[in-house]
mmCIF file of C-alpha atoms in Angstrom:
data_model
loop_
_atom_site.group_PDB
_atom_site.id
_atom_site.type_symbol
_atom_site.label_atom_id
_atom_site.label_comp_id
_atom_site.label_asym_id
_atom_site.label_seq_id
_atom_site.Cartn_x
_atom_site.Cartn_y
_atom_site.Cartn_z
ATOM 1 C CA MET A 1 -0.235 -4.905 -19.930
ATOM 2 C CA SER A 2 1.416 -1.895 -20.514
ATOM 3 C CA GLU A 3 1.479 0.468 -23.603
ATOM 4 C CA ALA A 4 4.990 -0.605 -24.236
ATOM 5 C CA ASN A 5 3.895 -4.344 -24.770
ATOM 6 C CA THR A 6 0.892 -3.773 -26.297
ATOM 7 C CA PRO A 7 0.782 -5.541 -29.548
ATOM 8 C CA ARG A 8 0.898 -3.636 -32.845
ATOM 9 C CA ILE A 9 -2.666 -3.439 -35.024
ATOM 10 C CA VAL A 10 -0.874 -2.991 -38.793
ATOM 11 C CA PRO A 11 -3.897 -1.954 -41.034
ATOM 12 C CA LEU A 12 -3.801 -3.511 -44.723
ATOM 13 C CA VAL A 13 -5.358 -0.501 -46.531
ATOM 14 C CA ASP A 14 -4.731 0.753 -50.176
ATOM 15 C CA GLN A 15 -4.560 4.586 -50.265
ATOM 16 C CA ARG A 16 -3.804 5.253 -53.316
ATOM 17 C CA HIS A 17 -7.225 5.188 -54.891
ATOM 18 C CA SER A 18 -10.547 7.724 -54.280
ATOM 19 C CA PRO A 19 -8.835 11.157 -56.069
ATOM 20 C CA LEU A 20 -10.500 14.374 -54.855
ATOM 21 C CA ALA A 21 -12.401 15.974 -57.438
ATOM 22 C CA LEU A 22 -10.483 18.723 -59.338
ATOM 23 C CA PRO A 23 -11.945 22.339 -59.293
ATOM 24 C CA PRO A 24 -14.905 22.617 -61.494
ATOM 25 C CA ALA A 25 -14.614 26.517 -61.995
ATOM 26 C CA ALA A 26 -10.751 26.324 -62.934
ATOM 27 C CA LEU A 27 -11.640 25.336 -66.787
ATOM 28 C CA GLU A 28 -14.434 27.361 -66.953
ATOM 29 C CA ALA A 29 -13.407 30.499 -69.223
ATOM 30 C CA SER A 30 -14.760 33.387 -66.971
ATOM 31 C CA ARG A 31 -12.549 31.944 -63.859
ATOM 32 C CA ARG A 32 -9.491 30.522 -65.989
ATOM 33 C CA MET A 33 -6.638 31.457 -63.944
ATOM 34 C CA VAL A 34 -3.295 32.366 -65.646
ATOM 35 C CA PRO A 35 -0.184 32.318 -63.357
ATOM 36 C CA VAL A 36 1.319 35.065 -62.445
ATOM 37 C CA GLY A 37 4.408 33.971 -60.609
ATOM 38 C CA ALA A 38 2.653 33.821 -56.971
ATOM 39 C CA VAL A 39 -0.653 31.838 -55.740
ATOM 40 C CA LEU A 40 -1.603 32.017 -52.184
ATOM 41 C CA ASP A 41 -3.674 29.437 -50.087
ATOM 42 C CA GLN A 42 -6.523 30.425 -47.759
ATOM 43 C CA LEU A 43 -4.056 30.992 -45.160
ATOM 44 C CA ASP A 44 -1.970 33.317 -47.507
ATOM 45 C CA ARG A 45 0.606 30.920 -47.942
ATOM 46 C CA PRO A 46 2.354 30.566 -51.110
ATOM 47 C CA LEU A 47 3.530 27.971 -53.432
ATOM 48 C CA ARG A 48 7.454 27.286 -53.407
ATOM 49 C CA ASP A 49 8.641 23.728 -52.966
ATOM 50 C CA LEU A 50 7.298 20.684 -55.208
ATOM 51 C CA ARG A 51 8.339 16.980 -53.770
ATOM 52 C CA ILE A 52 7.874 14.698 -56.642
ATOM 53 C CA SER A 53 7.700 10.675 -55.563
ATOM 54 C CA VAL A 54 9.141 9.052 -58.588
ATOM 55 C CA THR A 55 8.781 5.463 -57.758
ATOM 56 C CA ASP A 56 6.412 3.949 -54.955
ATOM 57 C CA ARG A 57 9.172 0.801 -54.453
ATOM 58 C CA CYS A 58 12.107 0.692 -52.353
ATOM 59 C CA ASN A 59 14.940 -1.723 -51.446
ATOM 60 C CA PHE A 60 14.801 -1.446 -47.484
ATOM 61 C CA ARG A 61 12.146 -2.002 -45.215
ATOM 62 C CA CYS A 62 12.326 0.689 -42.207
ATOM 63 C CA ASN A 63 10.012 -0.022 -39.654
ATOM 64 C CA TYR A 64 8.616 3.716 -39.616
ATOM 65 C CA CYS A 65 8.082 4.149 -43.461
ATOM 66 C CA MET A 66 7.990 0.430 -45.206
ATOM 67 C CA PRO A 67 7.664 -2.313 -42.651
ATOM 68 C CA LYS A 68 7.886 -5.780 -43.649
ATOM 69 C CA GLU A 69 4.591 -7.027 -42.419
ATOM 70 C CA VAL A 70 2.869 -4.414 -44.977
ATOM 71 C CA PHE A 71 4.968 -4.465 -47.988
ATOM 72 C CA ASP A 72 6.269 -8.006 -48.419
ATOM 73 C CA LYS A 73 7.077 -10.390 -51.877
ATOM 74 C CA ASP A 74 2.584 -9.935 -52.394
ATOM 75 C CA TYR A 75 2.573 -6.700 -52.188
ATOM 76 C CA ALA A 76 0.881 -5.015 -55.144
ATOM 77 C CA TYR A 77 3.299 -2.012 -56.611
ATOM 78 C CA LEU A 78 1.635 0.458 -59.318
ATOM 79 C CA PRO A 79 2.244 -0.975 -62.767
ATOM 80 C CA HIS A 80 4.400 1.027 -65.176
ATOM 81 C CA ALA A 81 1.680 2.394 -67.290
ATOM 82 C CA SER A 82 0.442 3.986 -63.731
ATOM 83 C CA LEU A 83 3.684 6.221 -63.536
ATOM 84 C CA LEU A 84 4.343 9.099 -64.467
ATOM 85 C CA SER A 85 6.178 9.330 -67.489
ATOM 86 C CA PHE A 86 9.647 11.658 -67.363
ATOM 87 C CA GLU A 87 7.909 14.081 -69.881
ATOM 88 C CA GLU A 88 4.792 14.048 -67.986
ATOM 89 C CA ILE A 89 6.752 14.665 -64.537
ATOM 90 C CA THR A 90 8.625 17.938 -66.496
ATOM 91 C CA ARG A 91 5.589 18.943 -68.089
ATOM 92 C CA LEU A 92 3.168 19.079 -64.839
ATOM 93 C CA ALA A 93 6.807 21.139 -62.842
ATOM 94 C CA GLN A 94 6.614 23.635 -65.608
ATOM 95 C CA THR A 95 3.220 24.939 -64.104
ATOM 96 C CA PHE A 96 3.987 24.380 -61.015
ATOM 97 C CA VAL A 97 7.371 26.615 -61.276
ATOM 98 C CA ALA A 98 5.038 29.070 -63.419
ATOM 99 C CA HIS A 99 2.666 29.389 -60.150
ATOM 100 C CA GLY A 100 5.705 30.148 -58.020
ATOM 101 C CA VAL A 101 8.026 26.719 -57.332
ATOM 102 C CA ARG A 102 11.627 27.495 -56.585
ATOM 103 C CA LYS A 103 12.826 24.218 -55.377
ATOM 104 C CA ILE A 104 11.975 20.228 -56.902
ATOM 105 C CA ARG A 105 12.915 17.462 -54.758
ATOM 106 C CA LEU A 106 13.031 14.089 -56.253
ATOM 107 C CA THR A 107 11.880 11.345 -53.347
ATOM 108 C CA GLY A 108 10.109 7.796 -53.619
ATOM 109 C CA GLY A 109 10.353 4.838 -52.364
ATOM 110 C CA GLU A 110 14.127 4.969 -53.308
ATOM 111 C CA PRO A 111 14.415 7.391 -56.190
ATOM 112 C CA LEU A 112 17.719 5.522 -57.848
ATOM 113 C CA LEU A 113 15.587 2.616 -58.371
ATOM 114 C CA ARG A 114 13.645 4.281 -61.024
ATOM 115 C CA LYS A 115 15.434 3.619 -64.572
ATOM 116 C CA ASN A 116 17.259 6.230 -66.460
ATOM 117 C CA VAL A 117 16.343 8.750 -63.396
ATOM 118 C CA GLU A 118 18.869 10.872 -64.334
ATOM 119 C CA ALA A 119 17.295 11.652 -67.960
ATOM 120 C CA LEU A 120 14.331 13.226 -65.556
ATOM 121 C CA VAL A 121 17.108 15.346 -63.165
ATOM 122 C CA GLY A 122 18.159 16.780 -66.908
ATOM 123 C CA GLN A 123 14.519 17.658 -68.358
ATOM 124 C CA LEU A 124 14.262 19.381 -64.838
ATOM 125 C CA ALA A 125 17.464 21.050 -64.854
ATOM 126 C CA ALA A 126 16.407 22.807 -67.778
ATOM 127 C CA LEU A 127 13.482 24.696 -66.452
ATOM 128 C CA ARG A 128 13.403 28.393 -64.988
ATOM 129 C CA THR A 129 11.448 30.026 -62.219
ATOM 130 C CA VAL A 130 9.487 33.246 -63.582
ATOM 131 C CA ASP A 131 12.515 35.318 -62.704
ATOM 132 C CA GLY A 132 14.884 33.191 -65.118
ATOM 133 C CA GLN A 133 16.528 31.307 -62.372
ATOM 134 C CA SER A 134 18.230 28.020 -61.996
ATOM 135 C CA LEU A 135 15.361 25.806 -60.162
ATOM 136 C CA ASP A 136 16.642 24.068 -56.582
ATOM 137 C CA LEU A 137 17.208 20.767 -57.551
ATOM 138 C CA THR A 138 17.724 18.172 -55.253
ATOM 139 C CA LEU A 139 17.220 14.264 -54.235
ATOM 140 C CA THR A 140 16.513 12.303 -51.053
ATOM 141 C CA THR A 141 18.134 8.505 -51.198
ATOM 142 C CA ASN A 142 18.671 6.211 -48.563
ATOM 143 C CA GLY A 143 22.133 5.875 -50.332
ATOM 144 C CA SER A 144 22.263 2.293 -51.347
ATOM 145 C CA LEU A 145 22.927 3.007 -54.570
ATOM 146 C CA LEU A 146 24.419 6.725 -54.526
ATOM 147 C CA ALA A 147 28.166 5.247 -54.950
ATOM 148 C CA ARG A 148 27.056 4.138 -58.488
ATOM 149 C CA LYS A 149 24.904 7.102 -59.154
ATOM 150 C CA ALA A 150 26.164 10.158 -57.531
ATOM 151 C CA LYS A 151 28.410 11.177 -60.774
ATOM 152 C CA SER A 152 26.026 10.810 -63.198
ATOM 153 C CA LEU A 153 23.372 12.462 -61.349
ATOM 154 C CA ARG A 154 25.726 15.989 -60.748
ATOM 155 C CA ALA A 155 26.321 15.575 -64.683
ATOM 156 C CA ALA A 156 22.652 15.753 -65.016
ATOM 157 C CA GLY A 157 22.506 18.868 -63.145
ATOM 158 C CA LEU A 158 21.394 17.498 -59.841
ATOM 159 C CA GLN A 159 22.541 20.366 -57.200
ATOM 160 C CA ARG A 160 22.299 18.964 -53.742
ATOM 161 C CA ILE A 161 21.426 15.221 -52.076
ATOM 162 C CA THR A 162 19.988 14.324 -48.764
ATOM 163 C CA VAL A 163 20.936 10.888 -47.379
ATOM 164 C CA SER A 164 18.603 9.128 -44.944
ATOM 165 C CA LEU A 165 21.186 7.432 -42.422
ATOM 166 C CA ASP A 166 19.605 6.498 -39.039
ATOM 167 C CA GLY A 167 22.982 5.556 -37.482
ATOM 168 C CA LEU A 168 26.328 4.246 -37.254
ATOM 169 C CA ASP A 169 26.498 1.545 -35.625
ATOM 170 C CA ASP A 170 26.082 -1.574 -38.149
ATOM 171 C CA ALA A 171 23.772 -3.528 -36.606
ATOM 172 C CA VAL A 172 21.494 -0.741 -35.609
ATOM 173 C CA PHE A 173 21.617 0.612 -39.186
ATOM 174 C CA ARG A 174 20.942 -3.529 -40.145
ATOM 175 C CA SER A 175 18.021 -3.378 -38.248
ATOM 176 C CA MET A 176 16.254 -0.507 -38.660
ATOM 177 C CA ASN A 177 16.682 -0.869 -42.431
ATOM 178 C CA ASP A 178 15.229 -4.672 -42.113
ATOM 179 C CA VAL A 179 16.929 -6.197 -45.175
ATOM 180 C CA ASP A 180 20.142 -6.391 -43.738
ATOM 181 C CA PHE A 181 21.924 -3.850 -45.948
ATOM 182 C CA PRO A 182 25.396 -3.137 -44.100
ATOM 183 C CA VAL A 183 25.993 1.027 -43.292
ATOM 184 C CA SER A 184 29.517 0.817 -44.449
ATOM 185 C CA ASP A 185 27.835 0.986 -48.203
ATOM 186 C CA VAL A 186 25.890 4.087 -47.755
ATOM 187 C CA LEU A 187 28.982 5.712 -46.205
ATOM 188 C CA ASP A 188 30.759 4.658 -49.541
ATOM 189 C CA GLY A 189 27.768 6.639 -51.105
ATOM 190 C CA ILE A 190 28.153 9.424 -49.111
ATOM 191 C CA GLU A 191 31.714 9.603 -49.970
ATOM 192 C CA ALA A 192 31.102 9.360 -53.982
ATOM 193 C CA ALA A 193 28.462 11.937 -53.749
ATOM 194 C CA ARG A 194 31.429 14.222 -51.691
ATOM 195 C CA ARG A 195 33.714 13.351 -54.941
ATOM 196 C CA ALA A 196 30.919 13.993 -57.551
ATOM 197 C CA GLY A 197 30.903 17.779 -55.888
ATOM 198 C CA PHE A 198 27.311 17.707 -53.892
ATOM 199 C CA GLY A 199 29.408 18.894 -50.724
ATOM 200 C CA PRO A 200 30.260 20.467 -48.606
ATOM 201 C CA THR A 201 27.266 22.544 -47.230
ATOM 202 C CA ARG A 202 27.903 26.608 -47.592
ATOM 203 C CA GLU A 203 27.155 28.587 -44.787
ATOM 204 C CA GLY A 204 23.742 28.942 -44.313
ATOM 205 C CA GLY A 205 22.600 25.599 -44.537
ATOM 206 C CA VAL A 206 22.602 26.000 -48.211
ATOM 207 C CA GLY A 207 24.994 23.286 -50.378
ATOM 208 C CA GLY A 208 25.418 19.767 -51.846
ATOM 209 C CA LEU A 209 24.630 17.355 -49.366
ATOM 210 C CA LYS A 210 22.919 16.609 -46.329
ATOM 211 C CA ILE A 211 22.380 13.590 -43.860
ATOM 212 C CA ASN A 212 18.515 13.252 -42.211
ATOM 213 C CA MET A 213 18.675 10.725 -39.325
ATOM 214 C CA VAL A 214 14.948 9.779 -37.732
ATOM 215 C CA VAL A 215 15.282 9.509 -34.104
ATOM 216 C CA LYS A 216 12.911 6.111 -32.769
ATOM 217 C CA ARG A 217 13.270 6.455 -29.000
ATOM 218 C CA GLY A 218 14.252 2.864 -27.630
ATOM 219 C CA THR A 219 15.546 1.607 -31.090
ATOM 220 C CA ASN A 220 18.372 4.724 -32.252
ATOM 221 C CA GLU A 221 18.488 7.159 -29.842
ATOM 222 C CA HIS A 222 21.890 6.215 -28.488
ATOM 223 C CA GLU A 223 23.210 6.832 -32.364
ATOM 224 C CA ILE A 224 22.866 10.903 -31.866
ATOM 225 C CA LEU A 225 25.997 11.529 -30.015
ATOM 226 C CA PRO A 226 28.200 9.208 -32.530
ATOM 227 C CA MET A 227 26.517 10.971 -35.695
ATOM 228 C CA ALA A 228 26.697 14.456 -34.417
ATOM 229 C CA ARG A 229 30.515 13.581 -33.808
ATOM 230 C CA HIS A 230 31.280 11.585 -37.258
ATOM 231 C CA PHE A 231 29.466 14.831 -38.844
ATOM 232 C CA ARG A 232 30.937 17.978 -37.042
ATOM 233 C CA GLY A 233 33.805 19.396 -39.200
ATOM 234 C CA SER A 234 32.888 17.730 -42.572
ATOM 235 C CA GLY A 235 30.833 20.570 -44.147
ATOM 236 C CA ILE A 236 27.697 18.086 -43.771
ATOM 237 C CA VAL A 237 24.673 19.065 -42.269
ATOM 238 C CA LEU A 238 22.684 16.192 -39.976
ATOM 239 C CA ARG A 239 19.225 17.158 -39.097
ATOM 240 C CA PHE A 240 17.354 14.868 -36.593
ATOM 241 C CA ILE A 241 13.361 14.385 -37.436
ATOM 242 C CA GLU A 242 10.945 13.203 -35.031
ATOM 243 C CA TYR A 243 9.297 10.109 -35.722
ATOM 244 C CA MET A 244 6.458 10.929 -37.224
ATOM 245 C CA ASP A 245 2.562 9.495 -37.396
ATOM 246 C CA VAL A 246 2.603 9.639 -41.633
ATOM 247 C CA GLY A 247 0.263 6.840 -42.870
ATOM 248 C CA ALA A 248 -1.434 3.898 -41.176
ATOM 249 C CA THR A 249 1.372 1.183 -41.248
ATOM 250 C CA ASN A 250 4.013 2.078 -39.243
ATOM 251 C CA GLY A 251 2.441 1.693 -35.821
ATOM 252 C CA TRP A 252 3.217 5.134 -34.671
ATOM 253 C CA ARG A 253 3.231 5.789 -30.663
ATOM 254 C CA MET A 254 4.175 8.846 -28.919
ATOM 255 C CA ASP A 255 5.976 7.100 -26.595
ATOM 256 C CA GLU A 256 8.614 6.485 -29.336
ATOM 257 C CA VAL A 257 9.316 9.874 -30.186
ATOM 258 C CA MET A 258 11.963 11.817 -29.425
ATOM 259 C CA PRO A 259 11.395 15.469 -29.296
ATOM 260 C CA SER A 260 13.940 17.646 -30.781
ATOM 261 C CA ALA A 261 13.918 19.497 -27.570
ATOM 262 C CA GLU A 262 15.503 16.218 -25.726
ATOM 263 C CA VAL A 263 18.228 15.749 -28.916
ATOM 264 C CA ILE A 264 19.354 19.733 -28.802
ATOM 265 C CA GLU A 265 20.089 19.194 -24.641
ATOM 266 C CA LEU A 266 21.617 15.691 -25.266
ATOM 267 C CA ILE A 267 24.296 17.184 -27.959
ATOM 268 C CA GLN A 268 24.530 20.227 -26.096
ATOM 269 C CA ALA A 269 25.758 18.694 -23.144
ATOM 270 C CA HIS A 270 28.980 17.640 -25.017
ATOM 271 C CA LEU A 271 29.218 19.936 -27.617
ATOM 272 C CA PRO A 272 27.924 23.269 -26.905
ATOM 273 C CA LEU A 273 25.502 25.137 -29.864
ATOM 274 C CA VAL A 274 24.252 28.113 -30.664
ATOM 275 C CA GLN A 275 20.843 28.804 -32.655
ATOM 276 C CA LEU A 276 21.251 30.088 -36.196
ATOM 277 C CA ASP A 277 18.871 31.717 -37.840
ATOM 278 C CA PRO A 278 16.228 30.579 -40.756
ATOM 279 C CA SER A 279 18.328 29.568 -44.219
ATOM 280 C CA ALA A 280 14.983 30.576 -46.110
ATOM 281 C CA PRO A 281 11.512 31.251 -45.008
ATOM 282 C CA GLY A 282 9.020 27.910 -44.595
ATOM 283 C CA GLU A 283 12.535 25.863 -44.001
ATOM 284 C CA THR A 284 11.266 23.097 -42.132
ATOM 285 C CA ALA A 285 14.472 22.872 -39.784
ATOM 286 C CA GLU A 286 15.518 24.637 -37.119
ATOM 287 C CA ARG A 287 19.482 25.340 -37.431
ATOM 288 C CA TRP A 288 21.585 25.024 -34.339
ATOM 289 C CA GLY A 289 25.651 25.566 -34.939
ATOM 290 C CA TYR A 290 28.545 24.455 -33.058
ATOM 291 C CA ALA A 291 29.591 27.064 -30.723
ATOM 292 C CA ASP A 292 33.066 28.024 -30.397
ATOM 293 C CA ALA A 293 35.260 29.144 -26.803
ATOM 294 C CA ASP A 294 33.638 32.440 -27.337
ATOM 295 C CA GLY A 295 30.293 30.781 -27.559
ATOM 296 C CA ARG A 296 30.041 32.059 -31.353
ATOM 297 C CA HIS A 297 29.271 29.769 -34.314
ATOM 298 C CA ASP A 298 32.330 27.881 -35.491
ATOM 299 C CA ALA A 299 31.680 27.641 -39.097
ATOM 300 C CA SER A 300 34.587 25.533 -39.671
ATOM 301 C CA ALA A 301 32.837 22.856 -37.098
ATOM 302 C CA GLY A 302 29.651 23.379 -39.025
ATOM 303 C CA GLU A 303 25.994 22.552 -37.753
ATOM 304 C CA ILE A 304 22.653 20.357 -37.347
ATOM 305 C CA GLY A 305 19.087 20.936 -38.157
ATOM 306 C CA VAL A 306 16.281 19.569 -36.197
ATOM 307 C CA ILE A 307 12.687 18.696 -37.697
ATOM 308 C CA SER A 308 10.349 18.628 -34.759
ATOM 309 C CA SER A 309 7.786 17.614 -36.978
ATOM 310 C CA VAL A 310 5.604 16.196 -33.633
ATOM 311 C CA THR A 311 5.938 18.280 -31.030
ATOM 312 C CA GLN A 312 6.386 21.925 -33.109
ATOM 313 C CA ALA A 313 3.863 22.137 -35.964
ATOM 314 C CA PHE A 314 5.133 24.461 -39.153
ATOM 315 C CA CYS A 315 2.028 24.588 -41.131
ATOM 316 C CA GLY A 316 1.794 28.266 -40.529
ATOM 317 C CA ASP A 317 4.188 28.885 -43.293
ATOM 318 C CA CYS A 318 4.331 25.614 -45.263
ATOM 319 C CA ASN A 319 4.768 26.303 -48.953
ATOM 320 C CA ARG A 320 5.221 22.415 -50.069
ATOM 321 C CA ALA A 321 3.061 20.654 -52.686
ATOM 322 C CA ARG A 322 3.522 16.946 -53.118
ATOM 323 C CA LEU A 323 3.256 14.841 -56.358
ATOM 324 C CA SER A 324 2.816 11.061 -56.258
ATOM 325 C CA THR A 325 4.202 8.292 -58.779
ATOM 326 C CA GLU A 326 0.688 8.218 -60.340
ATOM 327 C CA GLY A 327 0.470 12.101 -60.550
ATOM 328 C CA LYS A 328 -2.007 12.730 -57.958
ATOM 329 C CA LEU A 329 -1.458 15.975 -56.088
ATOM 330 C CA TYR A 330 -1.505 16.011 -52.332
ATOM 331 C CA LEU A 331 -1.523 19.242 -50.561
ATOM 332 C CA CYS A 332 -0.225 18.178 -47.238
ATOM 333 C CA LEU A 333 2.578 15.308 -45.661
ATOM 334 C CA PHE A 334 -0.382 14.154 -43.654
ATOM 335 C CA ALA A 335 -3.409 14.206 -46.222
ATOM 336 C CA SER A 336 -5.638 11.478 -46.797
ATOM 337 C CA ASN A 337 -6.226 11.792 -50.910
ATOM 338 C CA GLY A 338 -4.862 13.372 -53.717
ATOM 339 C CA TYR A 339 -6.292 15.467 -56.952
ATOM 340 C CA ASP A 340 -5.717 13.338 -59.759
ATOM 341 C CA LEU A 341 -3.432 15.307 -62.111
ATOM 342 C CA ARG A 342 -2.387 12.237 -64.350
ATOM 343 C CA ALA A 343 -6.230 11.943 -65.473
ATOM 344 C CA LEU A 344 -6.198 15.398 -66.554
ATOM 345 C CA LEU A 345 -2.759 15.460 -68.372
ATOM 346 C CA ARG A 346 -4.193 12.433 -70.354
ATOM 347 C CA SER A 347 -7.421 13.706 -70.746
ATOM 348 C CA GLY A 348 -5.831 15.845 -73.631
ATOM 349 C CA ALA A 349 -5.779 19.027 -71.217
ATOM 350 C CA SER A 350 -3.756 22.426 -72.515
ATOM 351 C CA ASP A 351 -1.050 23.871 -70.574
ATOM 352 C CA ALA A 352 -3.553 26.884 -69.897
ATOM 353 C CA ASP A 353 -6.114 24.109 -68.590
ATOM 354 C CA LEU A 354 -3.402 22.244 -66.380
ATOM 355 C CA ALA A 355 -2.074 25.935 -64.725
ATOM 356 C CA SER A 356 -5.520 26.965 -64.010
ATOM 357 C CA THR A 357 -6.416 24.010 -62.342
ATOM 358 C CA LEU A 358 -3.277 24.064 -60.382
ATOM 359 C CA GLY A 359 -3.720 27.522 -59.289
ATOM 360 C CA HIS A 360 -7.643 27.105 -58.101
ATOM 361 C CA ILE A 361 -6.636 23.744 -56.321
ATOM 362 C CA TRP A 362 -3.655 25.645 -54.278
ATOM 363 C CA GLN A 363 -6.321 28.806 -53.986
ATOM 364 C CA GLY A 364 -8.503 26.227 -51.601
ATOM 365 C CA ARG A 365 -5.710 24.942 -49.585
ATOM 366 C CA ASN A 366 -6.091 25.345 -45.944
ATOM 367 C CA ASP A 367 -4.415 22.120 -44.821
ATOM 368 C CA ARG A 368 -2.920 22.274 -41.460
ATOM 369 C CA TYR A 369 -2.603 18.781 -39.851
ATOM 370 C CA SER A 370 0.285 19.387 -37.268
ATOM 371 C CA ASP A 371 -1.300 22.670 -36.084
ATOM 372 C CA LEU A 372 -4.657 20.834 -34.951
ATOM 373 C CA ARG A 373 -2.966 17.399 -33.824
ATOM 374 C CA SER A 374 -2.319 19.133 -30.597
ATOM 375 C CA ALA A 375 -5.950 18.546 -29.737
ATOM 376 C CA LEU A 376 -5.952 15.295 -30.610
ATOM 377 C CA GLY A 377 -3.433 14.288 -28.041
ATOM 378 C CA PRO A 378 -0.860 11.607 -28.171
ATOM 379 C CA ASP A 379 -3.777 9.408 -29.850
ATOM 380 C CA THR A 380 -3.837 10.648 -33.708
ATOM 381 C CA SER A 381 -6.705 8.184 -34.446
ATOM 382 C CA GLY A 382 -9.299 10.271 -34.638
ATOM 383 C CA ALA A 383 -7.434 12.682 -37.716
ATOM 384 C CA GLY A 384 -8.569 10.099 -40.141
ATOM 385 C CA ARG A 385 -6.556 8.008 -42.405
ATOM 386 C CA ARG A 386 -3.439 9.619 -44.111
ATOM 387 C CA VAL A 387 -1.379 8.704 -47.056
ATOM 388 C CA GLU A 388 1.715 6.362 -46.997
ATOM 389 C CA MET A 389 5.187 8.514 -46.414
ATOM 390 C CA SER A 390 6.398 5.924 -49.154
ATOM 391 C CA TYR A 391 4.198 7.050 -51.678
ATOM 392 C CA ILE A 392 4.460 10.809 -51.636
ATOM 393 C CA GLY A 393 7.733 11.020 -49.933
ATOM 394 C CA GLY A 394 8.986 12.783 -47.080
#
């Protein structure tokens, strides 16, 4: 039997438990760490970017993230009491900011399913970095609720939105989201976000509206060119993401990964591109601009990005931490366990306790899963159990 026809075994495991032990030295008076606006891990990487999952629920069942075989009507989602409250999220976010975080991304699940999420946006928008600047506050969504939420999110202080969109063909899109949701509704949400003030993206890749497309070979690679043509000149940056081996439920296989180099080669053959400089340190996307007749970047045509999460490791300057819906801190997208900050919060810990604990956790960080993946070859089963993307966000 060929690999393509081999049945997939989807393990039914719950990866939300067994938190890592908090560093005992963090609360010792002699070793208490006071935030000074910068903290480095074992590989000299600063803490700059915080991803916060506000819900473990989603109304899509994309097979690369929350396949129906696992996340069915009987799946036990977190009870509301287990979720961090908005006030708890904001308090933790302030602690991260004190250690140097400048960017916060709200994610899920589908974050717009969290009731009154605009209130949380407002609380986070009021935070300031150690040098008094506003945070780069952004949100990732599947776009299904964006048409009704875009205006209130903007009014609350959200600066940027990234919409996940895996194709323009309605049949392909309905198949990939696996709940028969029409692509036209997501496009309406994107247009509503534009009208609400979330676009266009400015030169340098900074701006209000981006589109992420996960490319899965054999499923939607034929949508690459239509997507590139559709968003070219729109002021919206389109980014192509390699299908990742996150979690244990998506039946990931290396033969379904389309390397970013192939994506660029495909687009380049029809729409000439020129490589651009990174927009910021630790940026995961490699930037390519549409070229004019002289081979220079045509700013009016815009740019695309590729995120080579499988074929090109970017652990070396990774500055991201992830906070799960129930308050566990994960230091890598491919981690197996997290540190239970909710328990510390609800035990009556002071702000100084939280800051010292977080500082010690980050100082001990040495995660570099993608760097090590290459030693495993196509079979990553030896990497151990990994947390689900739907639990800590992308």
